[in-house]
């Protein structure tokens, strides 16, 4: 019985011995390790938002303007007043609500549906671009539960 318990102990000593400091004939290099913590308030580099920007400019800017301020415009002979995407009201909407407006449109207000023109991923990129670049909301911001 005592012999059986010696085997695991001997193995542990052997393994731990192999983890000890190197002998003088081994080459070692001390490399400093930097621990990087991401800044939650950092804005992503512009190239990471390029797809969303391109989609926004080609699909949304005609009505909501490049700066997202919206305002009264005439499109195809119809006068509409697209929402100001920079307003506190729109900033308070959950991402899924913004996604739904783009996907389904808002017919009564003249907002067309983009479900046949943009993929789910493309709509998400537009929402991301609007949040970060137009609304200046830090990436990763999550609207509080119960957001409109």
mmCIF file with all atom_site columns, C-alpha atoms in Angstrom:
data_model
loop_
_atom_site.group_PDB
_atom_site.id
_atom_site.type_symbol
_atom_site.label_atom_id
_atom_site.label_alt_id
_atom_site.label_comp_id
_atom_site.label_asym_id
_atom_site.label_entity_id
_atom_site.label_seq_id
_atom_site.pdbx_PDB_ins_code
_atom_site.Cartn_x
_atom_site.Cartn_y
_atom_site.Cartn_z
_atom_site.occupancy
_atom_site.B_iso_or_equiv
_atom_site.pdbx_formal_charge
_atom_site.auth_seq_id
_atom_site.auth_comp_id
_atom_site.auth_asym_id
_atom_site.auth_atom_id
_atom_site.pdbx_PDB_model_num
ATOM 1   C CA . UNK A 1 1   ? 0.000   0.000  0.000   1.00 0.00 ? 1   UNK A CA 1
ATOM 2   C CA . UNK A 1 2   ? 2.816   2.387  0.876   1.00 0.00 ? 2   UNK A CA 1
ATOM 3   C CA . UNK A 1 3   ? 4.569   1.596  -2.408  1.00 0.00 ? 3   UNK A CA 1
ATOM 4   C CA . UNK A 1 4   ? 1.543   2.690  -4.425  1.00 0.00 ? 4   UNK A CA 1
ATOM 5   C CA . UNK A 1 5   ? 1.505   6.158  -2.828  1.00 0.00 ? 5   UNK A CA 1
ATOM 6   C CA . UNK A 1 6   ? 5.221   6.662  -3.468  1.00 0.00 ? 6   UNK A CA 1
ATOM 7   C CA . UNK A 1 7   ? 4.797   6.474  -7.254  1.00 0.00 ? 7   UNK A CA 1
ATOM 8   C CA . UNK A 1 8   ? 2.622   9.606  -7.627  1.00 0.00 ? 8   UNK A CA 1
ATOM 9   C CA . UNK A 1 9   ? 4.801   11.521 -5.174  1.00 0.00 ? 9   UNK A CA 1
ATOM 10  C CA . UNK A 1 10  ? 7.953   10.595 -7.080  1.00 0.00 ? 10  UNK A CA 1
ATOM 11  C CA . UNK A 1 11  ? 6.311   11.656 -10.339 1.00 0.00 ? 11  UNK A CA 1
ATOM 12  C CA . UNK A 1 12  ? 5.314   15.010 -8.852  1.00 0.00 ? 12  UNK A CA 1
ATOM 13  C CA . UNK A 1 13  ? 8.855   15.634 -7.628  1.00 0.00 ? 13  UNK A CA 1
ATOM 14  C CA . UNK A 1 14  ? 10.215  14.787 -11.068 1.00 0.00 ? 14  UNK A CA 1
ATOM 15  C CA . UNK A 1 15  ? 7.754   17.173 -12.815 1.00 0.00 ? 15  UNK A CA 1
ATOM 16  C CA . UNK A 1 16  ? 8.395   19.993 -10.355 1.00 0.00 ? 16  UNK A CA 1
ATOM 17  C CA . UNK A 1 17  ? 12.108  19.469 -10.693 1.00 0.00 ? 17  UNK A CA 1
ATOM 18  C CA . UNK A 1 18  ? 11.790  20.034 -14.432 1.00 0.00 ? 18  UNK A CA 1
ATOM 19  C CA . UNK A 1 19  ? 10.106  23.388 -13.772 1.00 0.00 ? 19  UNK A CA 1
ATOM 20  C CA . UNK A 1 20  ? 12.930  24.736 -11.650 1.00 0.00 ? 20  UNK A CA 1
ATOM 21  C CA . UNK A 1 21  ? 15.276  27.524 -12.685 1.00 0.00 ? 21  UNK A CA 1
ATOM 22  C CA . UNK A 1 22  ? 17.394  26.767 -15.764 1.00 0.00 ? 22  UNK A CA 1
ATOM 23  C CA . UNK A 1 23  ? 20.934  25.587 -15.321 1.00 0.00 ? 23  UNK A CA 1
ATOM 24  C CA . UNK A 1 24  ? 23.806  27.674 -16.603 1.00 0.00 ? 24  UNK A CA 1
ATOM 25  C CA . UNK A 1 25  ? 24.007  25.723 -19.880 1.00 0.00 ? 25  UNK A CA 1
ATOM 26  C CA . UNK A 1 26  ? 20.411  26.627 -20.948 1.00 0.00 ? 26  UNK A CA 1
ATOM 27  C CA . UNK A 1 27  ? 19.682  29.773 -22.961 1.00 0.00 ? 27  UNK A CA 1
ATOM 28  C CA . UNK A 1 28  ? 16.864  31.957 -21.677 1.00 0.00 ? 28  UNK A CA 1
ATOM 29  C CA . UNK A 1 29  ? 15.407  35.243 -22.756 1.00 0.00 ? 29  UNK A CA 1
ATOM 30  C CA . UNK A 1 30  ? 13.495  37.476 -20.400 1.00 0.00 ? 30  UNK A CA 1
ATOM 31  C CA . UNK A 1 31  ? 10.668  39.127 -22.300 1.00 0.00 ? 31  UNK A CA 1
ATOM 32  C CA . UNK A 1 32  ? 8.533   41.706 -20.513 1.00 0.00 ? 32  UNK A CA 1
ATOM 33  C CA . UNK A 1 33  ? 4.811   40.989 -20.728 1.00 0.00 ? 33  UNK A CA 1
ATOM 34  C CA . UNK A 1 34  ? 2.478   43.917 -21.268 1.00 0.00 ? 34  UNK A CA 1
ATOM 35  C CA . UNK A 1 35  ? -1.080  43.542 -20.121 1.00 0.00 ? 35  UNK A CA 1
ATOM 36  C CA . UNK A 1 36  ? -3.396  45.688 -22.215 1.00 0.00 ? 36  UNK A CA 1
ATOM 37  C CA . UNK A 1 37  ? -6.845  46.528 -20.969 1.00 0.00 ? 37  UNK A CA 1
ATOM 38  C CA . UNK A 1 38  ? -9.171  47.827 -23.687 1.00 0.00 ? 38  UNK A CA 1
ATOM 39  C CA . UNK A 1 39  ? -10.524 51.317 -23.117 1.00 0.00 ? 39  UNK A CA 1
ATOM 40  C CA . UNK A 1 40  ? -14.339 51.040 -23.143 1.00 0.00 ? 40  UNK A CA 1
ATOM 41  C CA . UNK A 1 41  ? -14.590 54.687 -24.227 1.00 0.00 ? 41  UNK A CA 1
ATOM 42  C CA . UNK A 1 42  ? -12.166 54.344 -27.135 1.00 0.00 ? 42  UNK A CA 1
ATOM 43  C CA . UNK A 1 43  ? -13.561 54.949 -30.583 1.00 0.00 ? 43  UNK A CA 1
ATOM 44  C CA . UNK A 1 44  ? -12.681 52.211 -33.049 1.00 0.00 ? 44  UNK A CA 1
ATOM 45  C CA . UNK A 1 45  ? -10.359 53.140 -35.889 1.00 0.00 ? 45  UNK A CA 1
ATOM 46  C CA . UNK A 1 46  ? -12.211 54.640 -38.888 1.00 0.00 ? 46  UNK A CA 1
ATOM 47  C CA . UNK A 1 47  ? -11.421 51.655 -41.110 1.00 0.00 ? 47  UNK A CA 1
ATOM 48  C CA . UNK A 1 48  ? -13.503 49.397 -38.852 1.00 0.00 ? 48  UNK A CA 1
ATOM 49  C CA . UNK A 1 49  ? -16.557 51.577 -39.520 1.00 0.00 ? 49  UNK A CA 1
ATOM 50  C CA . UNK A 1 50  ? -15.933 51.965 -43.254 1.00 0.00 ? 50  UNK A CA 1
ATOM 51  C CA . UNK A 1 51  ? -18.556 49.421 -44.341 1.00 0.00 ? 51  UNK A CA 1
ATOM 52  C CA . UNK A 1 52  ? -21.240 51.032 -42.188 1.00 0.00 ? 52  UNK A CA 1
ATOM 53  C CA . UNK A 1 53  ? -20.304 54.483 -43.404 1.00 0.00 ? 53  UNK A CA 1
ATOM 54  C CA . UNK A 1 54  ? -20.461 53.432 -47.051 1.00 0.00 ? 54  UNK A CA 1
ATOM 55  C CA . UNK A 1 55  ? -23.862 51.798 -46.530 1.00 0.00 ? 55  UNK A CA 1
ATOM 56  C CA . UNK A 1 56  ? -25.174 54.821 -44.607 1.00 0.00 ? 56  UNK A CA 1
ATOM 57  C CA . UNK A 1 57  ? -23.986 57.272 -47.256 1.00 0.00 ? 57  UNK A CA 1
ATOM 58  C CA . UNK A 1 58  ? -25.537 55.303 -50.115 1.00 0.00 ? 58  UNK A CA 1
ATOM 59  C CA . UNK A 1 59  ? -28.828 54.410 -48.395 1.00 0.00 ? 59  UNK A CA 1
ATOM 60  C CA . UNK A 1 60  ? -29.555 56.851 -45.568 1.00 0.00 ? 60  UNK A CA 1
ATOM 61  C CA . UNK A 1 61  ? -27.750 60.167 -46.079 1.00 0.00 ? 61  UNK A CA 1
ATOM 62  C CA . UNK A 1 62  ? -30.137 61.399 -48.800 1.00 0.00 ? 62  UNK A CA 1
ATOM 63  C CA . UNK A 1 63  ? -32.850 61.735 -46.149 1.00 0.00 ? 63  UNK A CA 1
ATOM 64  C CA . UNK A 1 64  ? -31.065 61.827 -42.793 1.00 0.00 ? 64  UNK A CA 1
ATOM 65  C CA . UNK A 1 65  ? -28.150 63.884 -44.196 1.00 0.00 ? 65  UNK A CA 1
ATOM 66  C CA . UNK A 1 66  ? -24.486 63.059 -43.785 1.00 0.00 ? 66  UNK A CA 1
ATOM 67  C CA . UNK A 1 67  ? -24.460 64.370 -40.219 1.00 0.00 ? 67  UNK A CA 1
ATOM 68  C CA . UNK A 1 68  ? -27.656 62.502 -39.257 1.00 0.00 ? 68  UNK A CA 1
ATOM 69  C CA . UNK A 1 69  ? -29.571 65.700 -38.430 1.00 0.00 ? 69  UNK A CA 1
ATOM 70  C CA . UNK A 1 70  ? -32.447 64.926 -40.824 1.00 0.00 ? 70  UNK A CA 1
ATOM 71  C CA . UNK A 1 71  ? -34.995 67.694 -41.347 1.00 0.00 ? 71  UNK A CA 1
ATOM 72  C CA . UNK A 1 72  ? -37.642 68.495 -43.931 1.00 0.00 ? 72  UNK A CA 1
ATOM 73  C CA . UNK A 1 73  ? -36.808 67.359 -47.474 1.00 0.00 ? 73  UNK A CA 1
ATOM 74  C CA . UNK A 1 74  ? -38.648 66.511 -50.661 1.00 0.00 ? 74  UNK A CA 1
ATOM 75  C CA . UNK A 1 75  ? -38.139 63.030 -52.108 1.00 0.00 ? 75  UNK A CA 1
ATOM 76  C CA . UNK A 1 76  ? -39.929 61.847 -55.235 1.00 0.00 ? 76  UNK A CA 1
ATOM 77  C CA . UNK A 1 77  ? -42.398 64.734 -54.996 1.00 0.00 ? 77  UNK A CA 1
ATOM 78  C CA . UNK A 1 78  ? -43.266 63.943 -51.374 1.00 0.00 ? 78  UNK A CA 1
ATOM 79  C CA . UNK A 1 79  ? -42.336 66.199 -48.466 1.00 0.00 ? 79  UNK A CA 1
ATOM 80  C CA . UNK A 1 80  ? -41.035 64.272 -45.456 1.00 0.00 ? 80  UNK A CA 1
ATOM 81  C CA . UNK A 1 81  ? -39.205 65.126 -42.239 1.00 0.00 ? 81  UNK A CA 1
ATOM 82  C CA . UNK A 1 82  ? -36.714 62.348 -41.380 1.00 0.00 ? 82  UNK A CA 1
ATOM 83  C CA . UNK A 1 83  ? -35.778 62.033 -37.719 1.00 0.00 ? 83  UNK A CA 1
ATOM 84  C CA . UNK A 1 84  ? -32.680 63.658 -36.285 1.00 0.00 ? 84  UNK A CA 1
ATOM 85  C CA . UNK A 1 85  ? -30.543 60.600 -35.523 1.00 0.00 ? 85  UNK A CA 1
ATOM 86  C CA . UNK A 1 86  ? -28.465 62.662 -33.077 1.00 0.00 ? 86  UNK A CA 1
ATOM 87  C CA . UNK A 1 87  ? -31.448 63.485 -30.850 1.00 0.00 ? 87  UNK A CA 1
ATOM 88  C CA . UNK A 1 88  ? -31.605 62.131 -27.308 1.00 0.00 ? 88  UNK A CA 1
ATOM 89  C CA . UNK A 1 89  ? -34.846 60.353 -28.228 1.00 0.00 ? 89  UNK A CA 1
ATOM 90  C CA . UNK A 1 90  ? -33.197 58.294 -30.986 1.00 0.00 ? 90  UNK A CA 1
ATOM 91  C CA . UNK A 1 91  ? -30.031 57.751 -28.916 1.00 0.00 ? 91  UNK A CA 1
ATOM 92  C CA . UNK A 1 92  ? -32.262 56.176 -26.269 1.00 0.00 ? 92  UNK A CA 1
ATOM 93  C CA . UNK A 1 93  ? -33.623 53.549 -28.658 1.00 0.00 ? 93  UNK A CA 1
ATOM 94  C CA . UNK A 1 94  ? -32.244 50.039 -28.333 1.00 0.00 ? 94  UNK A CA 1
ATOM 95  C CA . UNK A 1 95  ? -30.110 48.843 -31.264 1.00 0.00 ? 95  UNK A CA 1
ATOM 96  C CA . UNK A 1 96  ? -32.777 46.280 -32.142 1.00 0.00 ? 96  UNK A CA 1
ATOM 97  C CA . UNK A 1 97  ? -35.369 49.029 -32.466 1.00 0.00 ? 97  UNK A CA 1
ATOM 98  C CA . UNK A 1 98  ? -33.137 50.967 -34.878 1.00 0.00 ? 98  UNK A CA 1
ATOM 99  C CA . UNK A 1 99  ? -32.497 47.722 -36.755 1.00 0.00 ? 99  UNK A CA 1
ATOM 100 C CA . UNK A 1 100 ? -36.265 47.154 -37.008 1.00 0.00 ? 100 UNK A CA 1
ATOM 101 C CA . UNK A 1 101 ? -36.872 50.634 -38.412 1.00 0.00 ? 101 UNK A CA 1
ATOM 102 C CA . UNK A 1 102 ? -34.271 50.066 -41.111 1.00 0.00 ? 102 UNK A CA 1
ATOM 103 C CA . UNK A 1 103 ? -35.454 46.530 -41.866 1.00 0.00 ? 103 UNK A CA 1
ATOM 104 C CA . UNK A 1 104 ? -39.217 47.204 -41.885 1.00 0.00 ? 104 UNK A CA 1
ATOM 105 C CA . UNK A 1 105 ? -39.317 50.927 -42.583 1.00 0.00 ? 105 UNK A CA 1
ATOM 106 C CA . UNK A 1 106 ? -41.893 53.331 -41.147 1.00 0.00 ? 106 UNK A CA 1
ATOM 107 C CA . UNK A 1 107 ? -44.425 53.722 -43.936 1.00 0.00 ? 107 UNK A CA 1
ATOM 108 C CA . UNK A 1 108 ? -46.486 56.492 -42.275 1.00 0.00 ? 108 UNK A CA 1
ATOM 109 C CA . UNK A 1 109 ? -43.381 58.662 -41.996 1.00 0.00 ? 109 UNK A CA 1
ATOM 110 C CA . UNK A 1 110 ? -41.933 57.927 -45.424 1.00 0.00 ? 110 UNK A CA 1
ATOM 111 C CA . UNK A 1 111 ? -39.117 55.663 -44.178 1.00 0.00 ? 111 UNK A CA 1
ATOM 112 C CA . UNK A 1 112 ? -38.661 52.857 -46.720 1.00 0.00 ? 112 UNK A CA 1
ATOM 113 C CA . UNK A 1 113 ? -37.943 49.261 -45.811 1.00 0.00 ? 113 UNK A CA 1
ATOM 114 C CA . UNK A 1 114 ? -34.426 48.041 -46.576 1.00 0.00 ? 114 UNK A CA 1
ATOM 115 C CA . UNK A 1 115 ? -35.092 44.340 -45.946 1.00 0.00 ? 115 UNK A CA 1
ATOM 116 C CA . UNK A 1 116 ? -34.803 43.595 -49.669 1.00 0.00 ? 116 UNK A CA 1
ATOM 117 C CA . UNK A 1 117 ? -31.746 45.800 -50.182 1.00 0.00 ? 117 UNK A CA 1
ATOM 118 C CA . UNK A 1 118 ? -29.497 45.164 -47.187 1.00 0.00 ? 118 UNK A CA 1
ATOM 119 C CA . UNK A 1 119 ? -28.508 41.967 -45.385 1.00 0.00 ? 119 UNK A CA 1
ATOM 120 C CA . UNK A 1 120 ? -28.864 41.584 -41.623 1.00 0.00 ? 120 UNK A CA 1
ATOM 121 C CA . UNK A 1 121 ? -25.119 42.109 -41.230 1.00 0.00 ? 121 UNK A CA 1
ATOM 122 C CA . UNK A 1 122 ? -25.208 45.260 -43.376 1.00 0.00 ? 122 UNK A CA 1
ATOM 123 C CA . UNK A 1 123 ? -28.074 46.718 -41.339 1.00 0.00 ? 123 UNK A CA 1
ATOM 124 C CA . UNK A 1 124 ? -26.109 45.985 -38.149 1.00 0.00 ? 124 UNK A CA 1
ATOM 125 C CA . UNK A 1 125 ? -23.117 47.824 -39.649 1.00 0.00 ? 125 UNK A CA 1
ATOM 126 C CA . UNK A 1 126 ? -25.338 50.843 -40.398 1.00 0.00 ? 126 UNK A CA 1
ATOM 127 C CA . UNK A 1 127 ? -26.659 50.840 -36.817 1.00 0.00 ? 127 UNK A CA 1
ATOM 128 C CA . UNK A 1 128 ? -23.086 50.574 -35.514 1.00 0.00 ? 128 UNK A CA 1
ATOM 129 C CA . UNK A 1 129 ? -21.951 53.472 -37.707 1.00 0.00 ? 129 UNK A CA 1
ATOM 130 C CA . UNK A 1 130 ? -24.901 55.619 -36.606 1.00 0.00 ? 130 UNK A CA 1
ATOM 131 C CA . UNK A 1 131 ? -24.187 54.882 -32.940 1.00 0.00 ? 131 UNK A CA 1
ATOM 132 C CA . UNK A 1 132 ? -20.440 55.509 -33.019 1.00 0.00 ? 132 UNK A CA 1
ATOM 133 C CA . UNK A 1 133 ? -19.891 58.152 -35.683 1.00 0.00 ? 133 UNK A CA 1
ATOM 134 C CA . UNK A 1 134 ? -23.163 60.066 -35.874 1.00 0.00 ? 134 UNK A CA 1
ATOM 135 C CA . UNK A 1 135 ? -24.447 59.802 -32.307 1.00 0.00 ? 135 UNK A CA 1
ATOM 136 C CA . UNK A 1 136 ? -20.950 59.697 -30.748 1.00 0.00 ? 136 UNK A CA 1
ATOM 137 C CA . UNK A 1 137 ? -22.025 56.866 -28.429 1.00 0.00 ? 137 UNK A CA 1
ATOM 138 C CA . UNK A 1 138 ? -19.055 54.755 -27.272 1.00 0.00 ? 138 UNK A CA 1
ATOM 139 C CA . UNK A 1 139 ? -18.917 51.401 -29.037 1.00 0.00 ? 139 UNK A CA 1
ATOM 140 C CA . UNK A 1 140 ? -20.266 48.653 -26.845 1.00 0.00 ? 140 UNK A CA 1
ATOM 141 C CA . UNK A 1 141 ? -22.766 50.985 -25.153 1.00 0.00 ? 141 UNK A CA 1
ATOM 142 C CA . UNK A 1 142 ? -25.913 49.095 -24.292 1.00 0.00 ? 142 UNK A CA 1
ATOM 143 C CA . UNK A 1 143 ? -29.160 50.996 -23.831 1.00 0.00 ? 143 UNK A CA 1
ATOM 144 C CA . UNK A 1 144 ? -30.660 50.526 -20.395 1.00 0.00 ? 144 UNK A CA 1
ATOM 145 C CA . UNK A 1 145 ? -33.338 47.854 -20.072 1.00 0.00 ? 145 UNK A CA 1
ATOM 146 C CA . UNK A 1 146 ? -36.690 49.199 -21.095 1.00 0.00 ? 146 UNK A CA 1
ATOM 147 C CA . UNK A 1 147 ? -35.158 51.418 -23.788 1.00 0.00 ? 147 UNK A CA 1
ATOM 148 C CA . UNK A 1 148 ? -37.702 52.595 -26.259 1.00 0.00 ? 148 UNK A CA 1
#
